[in-house]
């Protein structure tokens, strides 16, 4: 899944990651420069210090979203095991010089291939939870994502869940999906007085995505469904978080490929009222809060996550400008001029209740079996 970059590009990304750690008041206590050995401690079989009741594994932990989740986990006092896939990923962590030896800064690393169940099992062993944030990208694809990537994404999702089930210590898994797994459907009702609500019960139509070459949406939908199938009837609590287009400091450099892939079909999403963004900090906090609520049996199923719905062509043009992609605002200008209400309305009420509520409730209040529509 790793994308090869030039040395200059990687160094720039390292600097952005370093700055992100200390953004807004110094960052997490566990993410400080170490005065000792700059090498990241790699967990090996028998390393007891890398396991414990608050030890979790994060796949794709140095991706834009994964990195933010790791930071948030450390702020919440967790020990994090990073599952890295390439030597480049490990080199990038070493360049940051943020971690000391023996995991004393709360971070351990292990090499793991998401397509190899045995490799995943070794990475997860000793962890009580797994955050699967890893995703495939194709730097050669015009939109950053191809049909082949969609197929691989679904295969990887299934193998990650199978590895979680097989690993005795793992009890919970938080799976990063996408809002795109909810919004692409055909044969929508048109004769309604109000907009159709799009919430966690909605699934994108895989045939529609395939016919319209919406490969990123297809990959996210197929992967999430594969995860739910693999977890069904197993002794594993699974929750999926479906974030909108993830933005935040440095997202153009660190998340541009996925962002461009996400925006395929953006004119239709804008017209339908389902083009939304989510700040990476919001997404990370949602992952951790959902994970902790799972331990109290107060979270389950799917959660839609977004901060802002883009409704005007000017907003969309600004997003394009930030991503450095050719403006397509002219093609959607009629949406802004035509004062018709959007056909759909996004709903994140379920996540909002979980994030804001402090009351204790039962698992059944929030959990209902996931069904595919």
Coordinates of C-alpha atoms in Angstrom, one line a residue:
X1 CA 0.0 0.0 0.0
X2 CA 3.0 2.3 0.4
X3 CA 3.5 5.0 -2.2
X4 CA 7.1 5.7 -3.2
X5 CA 8.1 9.3 -2.9
X6 CA 11.2 11.4 -3.5
X7 CA 13.5 12.1 -0.6
X8 CA 12.5 15.8 -0.7
X9 CA 8.8 14.9 -0.7
X10 CA 9.2 12.5 2.2
X11 CA 11.2 15.1 4.2
X12 CA 8.5 17.7 3.7
X13 CA 5.9 15.2 4.9
X14 CA 8.0 14.3 7.9
X15 CA 8.2 18.0 8.9
X16 CA 4.4 18.4 8.6
X17 CA 3.9 15.3 10.8
X18 CA 6.4 16.7 13.3
X19 CA 4.6 20.0 13.3
X20 CA 1.2 18.3 13.7
X21 CA 2.4 16.6 16.9
X22 CA 3.0 19.9 18.6
X23 CA 0.1 21.8 17.1
X24 CA -2.1 23.5 19.6
X25 CA -0.1 23.4 22.8
X26 CA 2.6 20.8 22.7
X27 CA 0.8 17.6 21.6
X28 CA 0.4 14.5 23.6
X29 CA 2.8 13.8 26.5
X30 CA 3.9 10.6 24.9
X31 CA 4.9 12.3 21.6
X32 CA 7.9 14.3 22.7
X33 CA 11.5 14.2 21.4
X34 CA 13.6 11.6 23.1
X35 CA 17.0 12.4 24.4
X36 CA 18.0 8.7 23.9
X37 CA 18.2 6.4 21.0
X38 CA 16.2 7.8 18.0
X39 CA 15.3 4.4 16.6
X40 CA 11.7 3.3 17.1
X41 CA 11.4 0.2 19.2
X42 CA 10.2 -2.7 17.2
X43 CA 8.1 -5.3 19.1
X44 CA 9.2 -8.9 18.7
X45 CA 7.7 -12.2 20.0
X46 CA 7.9 -12.3 23.7
X47 CA 8.0 -8.5 24.3
X48 CA 5.7 -8.3 27.3
X49 CA 6.1 -4.5 27.5
X50 CA 4.3 -4.1 24.2
X51 CA 1.1 -5.7 25.5
X52 CA -1.4 -4.8 28.1
X53 CA -5.1 -4.0 28.7
X54 CA -4.7 -0.6 27.2
X55 CA -2.6 -1.7 24.3
X56 CA -4.1 -1.3 20.8
X57 CA -2.8 -1.8 17.3
X58 CA -3.3 0.7 14.5
X59 CA -2.9 -0.2 10.8
X60 CA -1.9 2.6 8.5
X61 CA -0.8 4.6 11.6
X62 CA 1.3 7.1 9.7
X63 CA -1.4 7.9 7.2
X64 CA -3.2 11.2 7.5
X65 CA -6.1 9.7 9.5
X66 CA -4.1 7.0 11.2
X67 CA -1.5 9.4 12.5
X68 CA -4.2 11.6 14.1
X69 CA -5.8 8.5 15.7
X70 CA -2.5 7.4 17.2
X71 CA -2.0 10.9 18.6
X72 CA -5.5 10.9 20.1
X73 CA -5.0 7.4 21.6
X74 CA -1.8 8.5 23.3
X75 CA -3.5 11.6 24.7
X76 CA -6.1 9.1 26.2
X77 CA -3.3 7.1 27.8
X78 CA -3.1 4.1 25.5
X79 CA 0.0 2.2 24.4
X80 CA 0.0 2.0 20.6
X81 CA 1.5 -0.6 18.4
X82 CA 1.9 0.7 14.8
X83 CA 1.5 -1.9 12.1
X84 CA 3.8 -0.7 9.4
X85 CA 3.9 -2.2 5.9
X86 CA 7.0 -0.8 4.2
X87 CA 10.6 0.1 5.1
X88 CA 9.7 3.6 4.0
X89 CA 7.1 3.8 6.7
X90 CA 9.7 2.8 9.3
X91 CA 12.2 5.3 7.9
X92 CA 9.7 8.1 8.1
X93 CA 9.1 7.4 11.9
X94 CA 12.9 7.4 12.5
X95 CA 13.2 10.7 10.7
X96 CA 10.7 12.2 13.1
X97 CA 12.9 11.3 16.0
X98 CA 9.9 11.4 18.3
X99 CA 10.1 8.0 20.0
X100 CA 12.5 6.6 22.5
X101 CA 13.5 2.9 23.0
X102 CA 11.7 0.1 24.8
X103 CA 8.3 1.7 24.0
X104 CA 8.6 4.1 26.9
X105 CA 7.0 6.9 24.8
X106 CA 3.9 4.7 24.3
X107 CA 4.6 3.6 20.7
X108 CA 5.9 0.3 19.4
X109 CA 6.2 -0.8 15.8
X110 CA 5.8 -4.1 14.0
X111 CA 6.0 -4.9 10.3
X112 CA 2.7 -6.4 9.0
X113 CA 1.2 -7.0 5.6
X114 CA -2.6 -6.5 5.6
X115 CA -2.9 -9.2 2.9
X116 CA -1.1 -11.8 5.0
X117 CA -3.3 -13.2 7.9
X118 CA -0.3 -14.7 9.8
X119 CA 1.5 -11.4 9.6
X120 CA -1.5 -9.6 11.0
X121 CA -2.0 -12.2 13.8
X122 CA 1.6 -11.5 15.0
X123 CA 1.0 -7.8 14.9
X124 CA -2.3 -8.0 16.8
X125 CA -1.2 -10.5 19.4
X126 CA -1.3 -9.0 22.9
X127 CA -3.5 -6.1 21.9
X128 CA -7.0 -5.7 23.2
X129 CA -8.2 -3.6 20.3
X130 CA -7.4 -2.9 16.6
X131 CA -8.0 0.3 14.6
X132 CA -8.0 -0.6 10.9
X133 CA -7.3 2.7 9.1
X134 CA -5.1 1.4 6.4
X135 CA -6.2 1.9 2.8
X136 CA -5.0 1.2 -0.7
X137 CA -4.0 4.1 -3.0
X138 CA -2.7 3.9 -6.6
X139 CA -0.5 6.9 -7.4
X140 CA -0.7 6.0 -11.1
X141 CA -4.4 6.2 -11.3
X142 CA -5.9 9.5 -12.6
X143 CA -8.3 9.7 -9.7
X144 CA -5.8 8.0 -7.3
X145 CA -7.8 4.8 -7.1
X146 CA -8.6 2.0 -9.5
X147 CA -11.0 -0.9 -9.8
X148 CA -8.2 -3.3 -8.8
X149 CA -7.6 -1.2 -5.6
X150 CA -11.3 -1.6 -4.7
X151 CA -11.0 -5.4 -5.0
X152 CA -7.8 -5.5 -2.9
X153 CA -9.4 -3.2 -0.2
X154 CA -12.2 -5.7 0.3
X155 CA -9.8 -8.6 0.5
X156 CA -7.7 -6.8 3.1
X157 CA -10.7 -5.9 5.2
X158 CA -11.8 -9.5 5.4
X159 CA -8.3 -10.6 6.4
X160 CA -7.9 -8.0 9.1
X161 CA -11.2 -9.1 10.7
X162 CA -10.2 -12.7 10.4
X163 CA -6.9 -11.9 12.1
X164 CA -8.8 -10.1 14.9
X165 CA -11.1 -13.1 15.4
X166 CA -8.1 -15.5 15.5
X167 CA -6.1 -13.4 18.0
X168 CA -7.3 -14.3 21.5
X169 CA -6.3 -11.0 23.1
X170 CA -8.3 -8.8 20.6
X171 CA -11.9 -8.1 21.7
X172 CA -12.7 -4.9 19.7
X173 CA -12.1 -3.5 16.3
X174 CA -12.8 0.0 15.0
X175 CA -12.9 0.0 11.2
X176 CA -12.4 3.2 9.2
X177 CA -14.9 3.2 6.3
X178 CA -16.2 6.3 4.5
X179 CA -19.3 8.3 4.0
X180 CA -19.1 7.2 0.4
X181 CA -20.2 3.8 1.6
X182 CA -23.6 5.4 2.4
X183 CA -24.5 8.0 -0.3
X184 CA -24.3 6.4 -3.8
X185 CA -27.6 4.8 -4.5
X186 CA -29.9 4.5 -7.5
X187 CA -33.7 4.6 -7.9
X188 CA -34.1 7.2 -5.2
X189 CA -37.6 8.4 -4.4
X190 CA -38.3 11.7 -6.1
X191 CA -41.8 12.6 -5.0
X192 CA -41.2 13.6 -1.4
X193 CA -42.1 16.7 0.5
X194 CA -38.8 16.8 2.3
X195 CA -35.3 15.5 1.7
X196 CA -34.5 11.8 2.1
X197 CA -32.4 11.2 5.2
X198 CA -29.0 9.5 4.7
X199 CA -27.8 7.9 7.9
X200 CA -26.1 4.7 9.1
X201 CA -28.8 2.5 7.7
X202 CA -28.0 3.6 4.2
X203 CA -25.6 1.7 2.0
X204 CA -24.1 2.7 -1.4
X205 CA -25.2 0.5 -4.3
X206 CA -22.1 -1.5 -5.5
X207 CA -23.6 -2.0 -9.0
X208 CA -24.2 1.7 -9.3
X209 CA -20.6 2.5 -8.2
X210 CA -19.3 -0.1 -10.6
X211 CA -21.3 1.2 -13.5
X212 CA -20.3 4.8 -12.9
X213 CA -16.6 3.9 -12.2
X214 CA -16.8 5.3 -8.7
X215 CA -14.0 3.0 -7.6
X216 CA -13.2 4.7 -4.3
X217 CA -16.8 4.5 -3.2
X218 CA -17.0 0.9 -4.4
X219 CA -13.8 -0.1 -2.5
X220 CA -15.0 1.5 0.7
X221 CA -18.5 -0.1 0.4
X222 CA -17.2 -3.5 -0.4
X223 CA -14.5 -3.4 2.3
X224 CA -17.0 -2.4 5.0
X225 CA -19.4 -5.1 4.0
X226 CA -16.6 -7.7 3.9
X227 CA -15.7 -6.7 7.4
X228 CA -19.2 -7.1 8.7
X229 CA -19.6 -10.5 7.1
X230 CA -16.3 -11.7 8.5
X231 CA -17.3 -10.5 12.0
X232 CA -20.8 -11.9 12.0
X233 CA -21.3 -14.6 14.6
X234 CA -17.8 -14.2 16.0
X235 CA -16.6 -13.2 19.4
X236 CA -15.5 -9.7 18.3
X237 CA -17.1 -6.4 18.7
X238 CA -16.9 -4.4 15.5
X239 CA -17.8 -0.8 14.9
X240 CA -17.3 1.2 11.7
X241 CA -16.8 4.9 11.4
X242 CA -17.8 6.5 8.1
X243 CA -16.1 9.9 7.8
X244 CA -16.8 12.5 5.1
X245 CA -13.9 13.9 3.1
X246 CA -11.1 14.3 5.7
X247 CA -9.5 17.7 5.8
X248 CA -7.2 19.6 8.3
X249 CA -3.7 21.0 8.5
X250 CA -1.5 19.5 5.7
X251 CA -4.3 17.5 4.1
X252 CA -3.3 18.6 0.6
X253 CA 0.1 17.0 0.8
X254 CA -0.7 14.1 3.1
X255 CA -4.1 13.1 1.8
X256 CA -4.4 14.5 -1.7
X257 CA -4.6 11.2 -3.5
X258 CA -7.5 9.9 -1.4
X259 CA -9.1 13.3 -1.5
X260 CA -9.1 13.4 -5.3
X261 CA -10.5 9.9 -5.5
X262 CA -13.2 10.8 -2.9
X263 CA -14.3 13.8 -5.1
X264 CA -15.1 11.7 -8.2
X265 CA -18.8 12.5 -8.8
X266 CA -18.5 15.5 -6.5
X267 CA -20.9 17.6 -8.8
X268 CA -23.7 15.1 -8.1
X269 CA -22.9 14.9 -4.4
X270 CA -23.0 18.7 -4.2
X271 CA -26.4 18.8 -6.0
X272 CA -27.8 16.1 -3.8
X273 CA -26.6 17.7 -0.5
X274 CA -24.2 14.9 0.5
X275 CA -20.8 16.5 -0.2
X276 CA -19.4 17.0 3.3
X277 CA -16.0 17.4 5.1
X278 CA -14.7 16.2 8.4
X279 CA -11.7 17.7 10.2
X280 CA -9.1 15.0 10.9
X281 CA -9.2 15.9 14.7
X282 CA -12.9 15.2 14.8
X283 CA -12.5 11.9 13.0
X284 CA -9.7 10.8 15.4
X285 CA -11.7 11.7 18.4
X286 CA -14.7 9.9 17.1
X287 CA -12.7 6.7 16.7
X288 CA -11.4 6.8 20.2
X289 CA -14.7 7.7 21.8
X290 CA -16.5 4.9 19.9
X291 CA -13.8 2.5 21.0
X292 CA -14.1 3.4 24.6
X293 CA -17.9 3.2 24.5
X294 CA -17.6 -0.3 23.0
X295 CA -16.0 -1.3 26.3
X296 CA -19.0 -0.1 28.2
X297 CA -21.4 -1.8 25.7
X298 CA -22.8 1.6 24.6
X299 CA -21.6 1.6 21.0
X300 CA -22.1 -0.6 18.1
X301 CA -22.9 -0.7 14.4
X302 CA -22.0 2.2 12.0
X303 CA -21.3 5.9 12.7
X304 CA -21.4 8.7 10.1
X305 CA -18.9 11.4 10.9
X306 CA -18.8 14.9 9.4
X307 CA -18.4 18.6 10.4
X308 CA -19.7 20.5 7.5
X309 CA -21.9 20.0 4.5
X310 CA -20.8 21.9 1.4
X311 CA -23.8 23.6 -0.2
X312 CA -22.5 26.4 -2.4
X313 CA -20.4 26.3 -5.5
X314 CA -18.0 28.9 -4.0
X315 CA -17.3 26.5 -1.1
X316 CA -16.6 23.7 -3.5
X317 CA -14.3 25.9 -5.6
X318 CA -12.3 26.8 -2.4
X319 CA -11.9 23.1 -1.6
X320 CA -10.6 22.5 -5.2
X321 CA -8.2 25.3 -4.7
X322 CA -6.8 23.9 -1.5
X323 CA -6.3 20.6 -3.2
X324 CA -4.6 22.2 -6.2
X325 CA -7.0 20.5 -8.7
X326 CA -8.6 22.1 -11.8
X327 CA -11.7 23.9 -10.9
X328 CA -15.0 22.2 -11.9
X329 CA -17.1 24.9 -10.4
X330 CA -18.6 26.0 -13.7
X331 CA -20.1 22.6 -14.1
X332 CA -21.9 22.9 -10.7
X333 CA -22.7 26.6 -10.8
X334 CA -26.3 25.9 -11.8
X335 CA -26.7 24.0 -8.5
X336 CA -26.0 27.2 -6.7
X337 CA -28.2 29.3 -8.9
X338 CA -31.1 27.0 -8.9
X339 CA -32.7 27.5 -5.5
X340 CA -34.2 24.0 -5.3
X341 CA -33.6 22.2 -2.0
X342 CA -31.3 19.2 -1.9
X343 CA -32.9 15.8 -2.3
X344 CA -31.0 14.4 0.6
X345 CA -30.0 15.3 4.1
X346 CA -27.1 13.8 6.0
X347 CA -27.7 12.7 9.6
X348 CA -25.0 12.1 12.2
X349 CA -27.3 12.1 15.2
X350 CA -26.1 8.7 16.3
X351 CA -22.5 9.8 16.7
X352 CA -23.6 13.1 18.1
X353 CA -25.4 11.4 20.9
X354 CA -22.4 9.2 21.7
X355 CA -20.0 12.1 21.7
X356 CA -22.1 14.4 23.8
X357 CA -23.9 12.0 26.2
X358 CA -22.4 11.1 29.6
X359 CA -25.3 9.0 30.7
X360 CA -25.0 5.2 31.0
X361 CA -27.1 3.2 28.7
X362 CA -27.4 -0.3 27.4
X363 CA -25.7 -1.7 24.4
X364 CA -29.1 -2.2 22.7
X365 CA -29.8 1.5 22.9
X366 CA -27.1 2.1 20.3
X367 CA -26.6 -1.2 18.6
X368 CA -28.7 -2.8 16.0
X369 CA -27.5 -5.6 13.6
X370 CA -26.0 -4.3 10.4
X371 CA -28.0 -5.2 7.3
X372 CA -27.0 -4.5 3.7
X373 CA -29.5 -2.5 1.6

